[in-house]
Short mmCIF file of N, CA and C in Angstrom, two decimals:
data_model
loop_
_atom_site.label_atom_id
_atom_site.label_comp_id
_atom_site.label_asym_id
_atom_site.label_seq_id
_atom_site.Cartn_x
_atom_site.Cartn_y
_atom_site.Cartn_z
N MET P 1 15.36 -21.39 -34.00
CA MET P 1 16.35 -21.30 -35.05
C MET P 1 17.40 -22.40 -34.84
N PRO P 2 17.87 -22.97 -35.93
CA PRO P 2 18.87 -24.01 -35.78
C PRO P 2 20.20 -23.44 -35.34
N SER P 3 20.91 -24.24 -34.57
CA SER P 3 22.27 -23.86 -34.20
C SER P 3 23.07 -25.11 -33.93
N GLY P 4 24.31 -25.10 -34.24
CA GLY P 4 25.23 -26.18 -33.95
C GLY P 4 24.64 -27.57 -33.96
N SER P 5 24.30 -28.08 -32.76
CA SER P 5 23.87 -29.47 -32.64
C SER P 5 22.36 -29.64 -32.63
N GLY P 6 21.57 -28.58 -32.69
CA GLY P 6 20.12 -28.75 -32.67
C GLY P 6 19.41 -27.42 -32.50
N TRP P 7 18.15 -27.51 -32.08
CA TRP P 7 17.33 -26.31 -31.90
C TRP P 7 17.66 -25.71 -30.54
N SER P 8 17.97 -24.43 -30.51
CA SER P 8 18.30 -23.79 -29.24
C SER P 8 17.17 -22.89 -28.76
N THR P 9 16.26 -22.51 -29.63
CA THR P 9 15.19 -21.61 -29.27
C THR P 9 13.86 -22.19 -29.73
N VAL P 10 12.87 -22.14 -28.86
CA VAL P 10 11.53 -22.56 -29.23
C VAL P 10 10.73 -21.30 -29.48
N LEU P 11 10.15 -21.19 -30.67
CA LEU P 11 9.36 -20.02 -31.02
C LEU P 11 7.89 -20.31 -30.73
N LEU P 12 7.16 -19.30 -30.33
CA LEU P 12 5.77 -19.44 -29.97
C LEU P 12 4.98 -18.31 -30.59
N MET P 13 3.89 -18.64 -31.28
CA MET P 13 3.01 -17.60 -31.79
C MET P 13 1.78 -17.55 -30.89
N THR P 14 1.56 -16.40 -30.30
CA THR P 14 0.41 -16.21 -29.42
C THR P 14 -0.75 -15.61 -30.21
N LYS P 15 -1.91 -15.52 -29.55
CA LYS P 15 -3.06 -14.89 -30.19
C LYS P 15 -2.75 -13.43 -30.50
N ALA P 16 -2.02 -12.76 -29.62
CA ALA P 16 -1.64 -11.36 -29.87
C ALA P 16 -0.75 -11.25 -31.11
N ASP P 17 0.14 -12.22 -31.29
CA ASP P 17 0.99 -12.23 -32.49
C ASP P 17 0.15 -12.42 -33.74
N LEU P 18 -0.83 -13.30 -33.66
CA LEU P 18 -1.72 -13.55 -34.79
C LEU P 18 -2.52 -12.29 -35.13
N ILE P 19 -3.00 -11.59 -34.13
CA ILE P 19 -3.72 -10.33 -34.33
C ILE P 19 -2.82 -9.33 -35.03
N GLU P 20 -1.56 -9.28 -34.62
CA GLU P 20 -0.59 -8.36 -35.24
C GLU P 20 -0.37 -8.70 -36.72
N VAL P 21 -0.28 -10.00 -37.03
CA VAL P 21 -0.10 -10.43 -38.43
C VAL P 21 -1.30 -10.00 -39.26
N VAL P 22 -2.51 -10.19 -38.73
CA VAL P 22 -3.73 -9.81 -39.46
C VAL P 22 -3.78 -8.30 -39.64
N SER P 23 -3.36 -7.55 -38.63
CA SER P 23 -3.41 -6.08 -38.75
C SER P 23 -2.43 -5.60 -39.82
N HIS P 24 -1.28 -6.28 -39.96
CA HIS P 24 -0.32 -5.89 -41.00
C HIS P 24 -0.76 -6.36 -42.38
N ALA P 25 -1.68 -7.33 -42.41
CA ALA P 25 -2.13 -7.87 -43.70
C ALA P 25 -3.24 -7.03 -44.32
N GLY P 26 -3.68 -5.99 -43.64
CA GLY P 26 -4.63 -5.11 -44.30
C GLY P 26 -5.88 -4.76 -43.52
N ALA P 27 -6.04 -5.27 -42.30
CA ALA P 27 -7.20 -4.86 -41.51
C ALA P 27 -7.03 -3.38 -41.18
N PRO P 28 -8.12 -2.62 -41.23
CA PRO P 28 -8.02 -1.17 -41.00
C PRO P 28 -7.37 -0.80 -39.67
N THR P 29 -7.72 -1.49 -38.58
CA THR P 29 -7.14 -1.16 -37.28
C THR P 29 -6.78 -2.46 -36.55
N ARG P 30 -5.99 -2.29 -35.50
CA ARG P 30 -5.63 -3.45 -34.68
C ARG P 30 -6.88 -4.00 -34.00
N ARG P 31 -7.80 -3.13 -33.61
CA ARG P 31 -9.06 -3.56 -32.98
C ARG P 31 -9.88 -4.41 -33.95
N ASP P 32 -9.91 -4.01 -35.23
CA ASP P 32 -10.60 -4.82 -36.24
C ASP P 32 -9.96 -6.20 -36.37
N SER P 33 -8.64 -6.24 -36.32
CA SER P 33 -7.92 -7.51 -36.39
C SER P 33 -8.29 -8.40 -35.20
N GLU P 34 -8.37 -7.79 -34.03
CA GLU P 34 -8.73 -8.54 -32.83
C GLU P 34 -10.15 -9.10 -32.96
N ILE P 35 -11.07 -8.32 -33.48
CA ILE P 35 -12.45 -8.78 -33.68
C ILE P 35 -12.50 -9.93 -34.67
N ILE P 36 -11.71 -9.85 -35.73
CA ILE P 36 -11.67 -10.92 -36.74
C ILE P 36 -11.18 -12.22 -36.10
N ILE P 37 -10.08 -12.18 -35.39
CA ILE P 37 -9.51 -13.38 -34.77
C ILE P 37 -10.46 -13.94 -33.72
N GLU P 38 -11.01 -13.10 -32.86
CA GLU P 38 -11.95 -13.55 -31.83
C GLU P 38 -13.19 -14.20 -32.45
N THR P 39 -13.68 -13.63 -33.55
CA THR P 39 -14.85 -14.18 -34.23
C THR P 39 -14.55 -15.56 -34.81
N ILE P 40 -13.39 -15.70 -35.42
CA ILE P 40 -13.01 -17.01 -35.97
C ILE P 40 -12.92 -18.04 -34.86
N PHE P 41 -12.19 -17.73 -33.79
CA PHE P 41 -12.01 -18.69 -32.70
C PHE P 41 -13.34 -19.04 -32.04
N SER P 42 -14.17 -18.05 -31.75
CA SER P 42 -15.45 -18.34 -31.09
C SER P 42 -16.38 -19.13 -32.01
N SER P 43 -16.30 -18.89 -33.31
CA SER P 43 -17.12 -19.66 -34.26
C SER P 43 -16.71 -21.13 -34.28
N VAL P 44 -15.42 -21.39 -34.24
CA VAL P 44 -14.93 -22.77 -34.20
C VAL P 44 -15.38 -23.44 -32.91
N VAL P 45 -15.24 -22.76 -31.78
CA VAL P 45 -15.65 -23.32 -30.49
C VAL P 45 -17.14 -23.62 -30.47
N GLU P 46 -17.95 -22.69 -30.95
CA GLU P 46 -19.41 -22.90 -30.96
C GLU P 46 -19.81 -24.06 -31.86
N ALA P 47 -19.17 -24.18 -33.01
CA ALA P 47 -19.47 -25.29 -33.92
C ALA P 47 -19.11 -26.62 -33.27
N LEU P 48 -17.95 -26.70 -32.63
CA LEU P 48 -17.55 -27.93 -31.96
C LEU P 48 -18.48 -28.25 -30.80
N ARG P 49 -18.88 -27.23 -30.06
CA ARG P 49 -19.80 -27.41 -28.95
C ARG P 49 -21.13 -27.99 -29.44
N ALA P 50 -21.54 -27.59 -30.65
CA ALA P 50 -22.79 -28.08 -31.24
C ALA P 50 -22.63 -29.47 -31.87
N GLY P 51 -21.40 -29.99 -31.86
CA GLY P 51 -21.17 -31.32 -32.43
C GLY P 51 -20.81 -31.31 -33.90
N ASP P 52 -20.60 -30.13 -34.47
CA ASP P 52 -20.25 -30.02 -35.89
C ASP P 52 -18.75 -30.24 -36.09
N LYS P 53 -18.40 -30.57 -37.32
CA LYS P 53 -17.00 -30.67 -37.72
C LYS P 53 -16.67 -29.35 -38.43
N VAL P 54 -15.49 -28.81 -38.17
CA VAL P 54 -15.06 -27.57 -38.82
C VAL P 54 -13.91 -27.93 -39.76
N GLU P 55 -14.11 -27.65 -41.04
CA GLU P 55 -13.09 -27.96 -42.04
C GLU P 55 -12.64 -26.68 -42.72
N ILE P 56 -11.33 -26.44 -42.66
CA ILE P 56 -10.74 -25.28 -43.33
C ILE P 56 -9.83 -25.83 -44.42
N ARG P 57 -10.28 -25.75 -45.65
CA ARG P 57 -9.54 -26.33 -46.77
C ARG P 57 -8.12 -25.81 -46.83
N GLY P 58 -7.17 -26.70 -47.03
CA GLY P 58 -5.77 -26.32 -47.10
C GLY P 58 -5.11 -26.17 -45.74
N PHE P 59 -5.89 -26.25 -44.66
CA PHE P 59 -5.34 -26.11 -43.32
C PHE P 59 -5.58 -27.37 -42.49
N GLY P 60 -6.86 -27.76 -42.35
CA GLY P 60 -7.17 -28.97 -41.59
C GLY P 60 -8.59 -28.95 -41.09
N SER P 61 -8.92 -29.93 -40.27
CA SER P 61 -10.27 -30.02 -39.74
C SER P 61 -10.23 -30.25 -38.23
N PHE P 62 -11.25 -29.70 -37.57
CA PHE P 62 -11.44 -29.85 -36.14
C PHE P 62 -12.69 -30.67 -35.92
N ARG P 63 -12.66 -31.55 -34.93
CA ARG P 63 -13.86 -32.30 -34.55
C ARG P 63 -13.74 -32.65 -33.08
N VAL P 64 -14.85 -33.11 -32.52
CA VAL P 64 -14.88 -33.51 -31.12
C VAL P 64 -14.85 -35.03 -31.07
N ARG P 65 -14.00 -35.55 -30.21
CA ARG P 65 -13.93 -37.00 -29.99
C ARG P 65 -14.31 -37.28 -28.54
N GLN P 66 -14.96 -38.41 -28.35
CA GLN P 66 -15.35 -38.83 -27.01
C GLN P 66 -14.28 -39.75 -26.43
N ARG P 67 -13.77 -39.43 -25.29
CA ARG P 67 -12.83 -40.30 -24.58
C ARG P 67 -13.62 -41.06 -23.52
N GLU P 68 -13.46 -42.36 -23.49
CA GLU P 68 -14.17 -43.19 -22.52
C GLU P 68 -13.55 -43.06 -21.14
N ALA P 69 -14.35 -43.37 -20.12
CA ALA P 69 -13.85 -43.39 -18.75
C ALA P 69 -12.82 -44.51 -18.64
N ARG P 70 -11.82 -44.29 -17.77
CA ARG P 70 -10.78 -45.31 -17.61
C ARG P 70 -10.16 -45.16 -16.23
N MET P 71 -9.36 -46.15 -15.89
CA MET P 71 -8.61 -46.09 -14.64
C MET P 71 -7.19 -45.62 -14.97
N GLY P 72 -6.74 -44.58 -14.27
CA GLY P 72 -5.39 -44.09 -14.44
C GLY P 72 -4.62 -44.29 -13.15
N ARG P 73 -3.44 -43.75 -13.09
CA ARG P 73 -2.62 -43.86 -11.87
C ARG P 73 -2.08 -42.48 -11.50
N ASN P 74 -2.09 -42.20 -10.21
CA ASN P 74 -1.46 -40.99 -9.71
C ASN P 74 0.04 -41.22 -9.83
N PRO P 75 0.76 -40.40 -10.62
CA PRO P 75 2.18 -40.65 -10.84
C PRO P 75 3.02 -40.53 -9.56
N LYS P 76 2.57 -39.75 -8.60
CA LYS P 76 3.34 -39.54 -7.38
C LYS P 76 3.19 -40.72 -6.42
N THR P 77 1.95 -41.19 -6.25
CA THR P 77 1.70 -42.25 -5.27
C THR P 77 1.49 -43.62 -5.89
N GLY P 78 1.18 -43.67 -7.17
CA GLY P 78 0.90 -44.95 -7.82
C GLY P 78 -0.51 -45.46 -7.57
N GLU P 79 -1.30 -44.70 -6.83
CA GLU P 79 -2.68 -45.10 -6.52
C GLU P 79 -3.55 -45.04 -7.77
N PRO P 80 -4.48 -45.99 -7.93
CA PRO P 80 -5.42 -45.92 -9.05
C PRO P 80 -6.36 -44.72 -8.91
N VAL P 81 -6.65 -44.08 -10.02
CA VAL P 81 -7.53 -42.91 -10.03
C VAL P 81 -8.53 -43.08 -11.17
N ALA P 82 -9.81 -42.85 -10.88
CA ALA P 82 -10.83 -42.93 -11.92
C ALA P 82 -10.76 -41.66 -12.77
N VAL P 83 -10.60 -41.84 -14.08
CA VAL P 83 -10.59 -40.71 -15.01
C VAL P 83 -11.94 -40.74 -15.72
N PRO P 84 -12.77 -39.71 -15.56
CA PRO P 84 -14.11 -39.73 -16.15
C PRO P 84 -14.09 -39.59 -17.67
N ALA P 85 -15.19 -40.00 -18.30
CA ALA P 85 -15.34 -39.81 -19.75
C ALA P 85 -15.40 -38.31 -20.02
N ARG P 86 -14.91 -37.93 -21.19
CA ARG P 86 -14.95 -36.51 -21.56
C ARG P 86 -14.84 -36.36 -23.06
N LYS P 87 -15.17 -35.16 -23.51
CA LYS P 87 -15.02 -34.82 -24.92
C LYS P 87 -13.74 -34.02 -25.08
N VAL P 88 -13.01 -34.28 -26.18
CA VAL P 88 -11.78 -33.53 -26.45
C VAL P 88 -11.81 -33.03 -27.88
N ALA P 89 -11.21 -31.87 -28.09
CA ALA P 89 -11.08 -31.33 -29.45
C ALA P 89 -9.94 -32.07 -30.13
N PHE P 90 -10.14 -32.40 -31.39
CA PHE P 90 -9.14 -33.11 -32.17
C PHE P 90 -8.91 -32.35 -33.46
N PHE P 91 -7.64 -32.13 -33.82
CA PHE P 91 -7.30 -31.43 -35.05
C PHE P 91 -6.57 -32.39 -35.98
N LYS P 92 -7.01 -32.44 -37.22
CA LYS P 92 -6.34 -33.25 -38.23
C LYS P 92 -5.84 -32.31 -39.32
N PRO P 93 -4.52 -32.18 -39.48
CA PRO P 93 -3.99 -31.26 -40.50
C PRO P 93 -4.28 -31.77 -41.91
N SER P 94 -4.43 -30.85 -42.84
CA SER P 94 -4.65 -31.22 -44.24
C SER P 94 -3.33 -31.70 -44.84
N LYS P 95 -3.43 -32.35 -45.97
CA LYS P 95 -2.23 -32.81 -46.68
C LYS P 95 -1.36 -31.62 -47.06
N GLU P 96 -1.98 -30.51 -47.47
CA GLU P 96 -1.22 -29.32 -47.85
C GLU P 96 -0.42 -28.79 -46.67
N LEU P 97 -1.03 -28.77 -45.48
CA LEU P 97 -0.33 -28.29 -44.29
C LEU P 97 0.82 -29.23 -43.93
N ARG P 98 0.58 -30.53 -43.93
CA ARG P 98 1.65 -31.49 -43.63
C ARG P 98 2.79 -31.36 -44.61
N ASP P 99 2.46 -31.27 -45.91
CA ASP P 99 3.50 -31.14 -46.93
C ASP P 99 4.27 -29.83 -46.77
N GLY P 100 3.57 -28.74 -46.45
CA GLY P 100 4.22 -27.45 -46.27
C GLY P 100 5.16 -27.44 -45.08
N ILE P 101 4.76 -28.09 -43.99
CA ILE P 101 5.62 -28.17 -42.80
C ILE P 101 6.84 -29.03 -43.10
N ASN P 102 6.62 -30.17 -43.73
CA ASN P 102 7.74 -31.06 -44.02
C ASN P 102 8.71 -30.45 -45.02
N ALA P 103 8.22 -29.70 -45.98
CA ALA P 103 9.10 -29.04 -46.95
C ALA P 103 9.96 -27.99 -46.27
N ALA P 104 9.40 -27.31 -45.27
CA ALA P 104 10.12 -26.24 -44.58
C ALA P 104 11.11 -26.77 -43.56
N THR P 105 10.98 -28.03 -43.14
CA THR P 105 11.86 -28.54 -42.09
C THR P 105 12.82 -29.61 -42.57
N THR P 106 12.90 -29.84 -43.87
CA THR P 106 13.90 -30.77 -44.36
C THR P 106 15.27 -30.14 -44.20
N PRO P 107 16.31 -30.92 -43.96
CA PRO P 107 17.63 -30.33 -43.73
C PRO P 107 18.08 -29.37 -44.84
N ALA P 108 17.73 -29.65 -46.09
CA ALA P 108 18.14 -28.77 -47.18
C ALA P 108 17.44 -27.42 -47.09
N ALA P 109 16.24 -27.38 -46.50
CA ALA P 109 15.46 -26.15 -46.44
C ALA P 109 15.85 -25.27 -45.25
N LEU P 110 16.57 -25.81 -44.28
CA LEU P 110 16.94 -25.03 -43.11
C LEU P 110 18.17 -24.18 -43.39
N PRO P 111 18.13 -22.91 -43.03
CA PRO P 111 19.28 -22.05 -43.26
C PRO P 111 20.47 -22.50 -42.44
N GLY P 112 21.64 -22.44 -43.03
CA GLY P 112 22.86 -22.79 -42.31
C GLY P 112 23.15 -24.28 -42.24
N ARG P 113 22.28 -25.11 -42.86
CA ARG P 113 22.49 -26.55 -42.82
C ARG P 113 23.09 -27.02 -44.13
N VAL P 114 24.05 -27.91 -44.06
CA VAL P 114 24.69 -28.47 -45.25
C VAL P 114 24.52 -29.98 -45.20
N ASN P 115 24.06 -30.57 -46.32
CA ASN P 115 23.87 -32.02 -46.35
C ASN P 115 25.18 -32.73 -46.57
#
């Protein structure tokens, strides 16, 4: 929430919070909500593992990117360290999501802020 000179609190939504939101949105039980969320997450992971792209219209897309091997540095000692090649999950937000976030965080949209 905004206060005085900036943000004083960082909010975090956990998987348990998401399950709670789904249960309030009409799932018959909290257990059903948990099954729904777990199914969605595991489906995304399995699709990415198989090399597929996951696109959720109005939200964004997930895909796997290959990171090449490289030489890094140990920040404590400065010694060179070999960083192996690996696959990483990459999320690209949709235009609707970007626009929705930006609309909600403009100074005029924040409560208690005066331009």
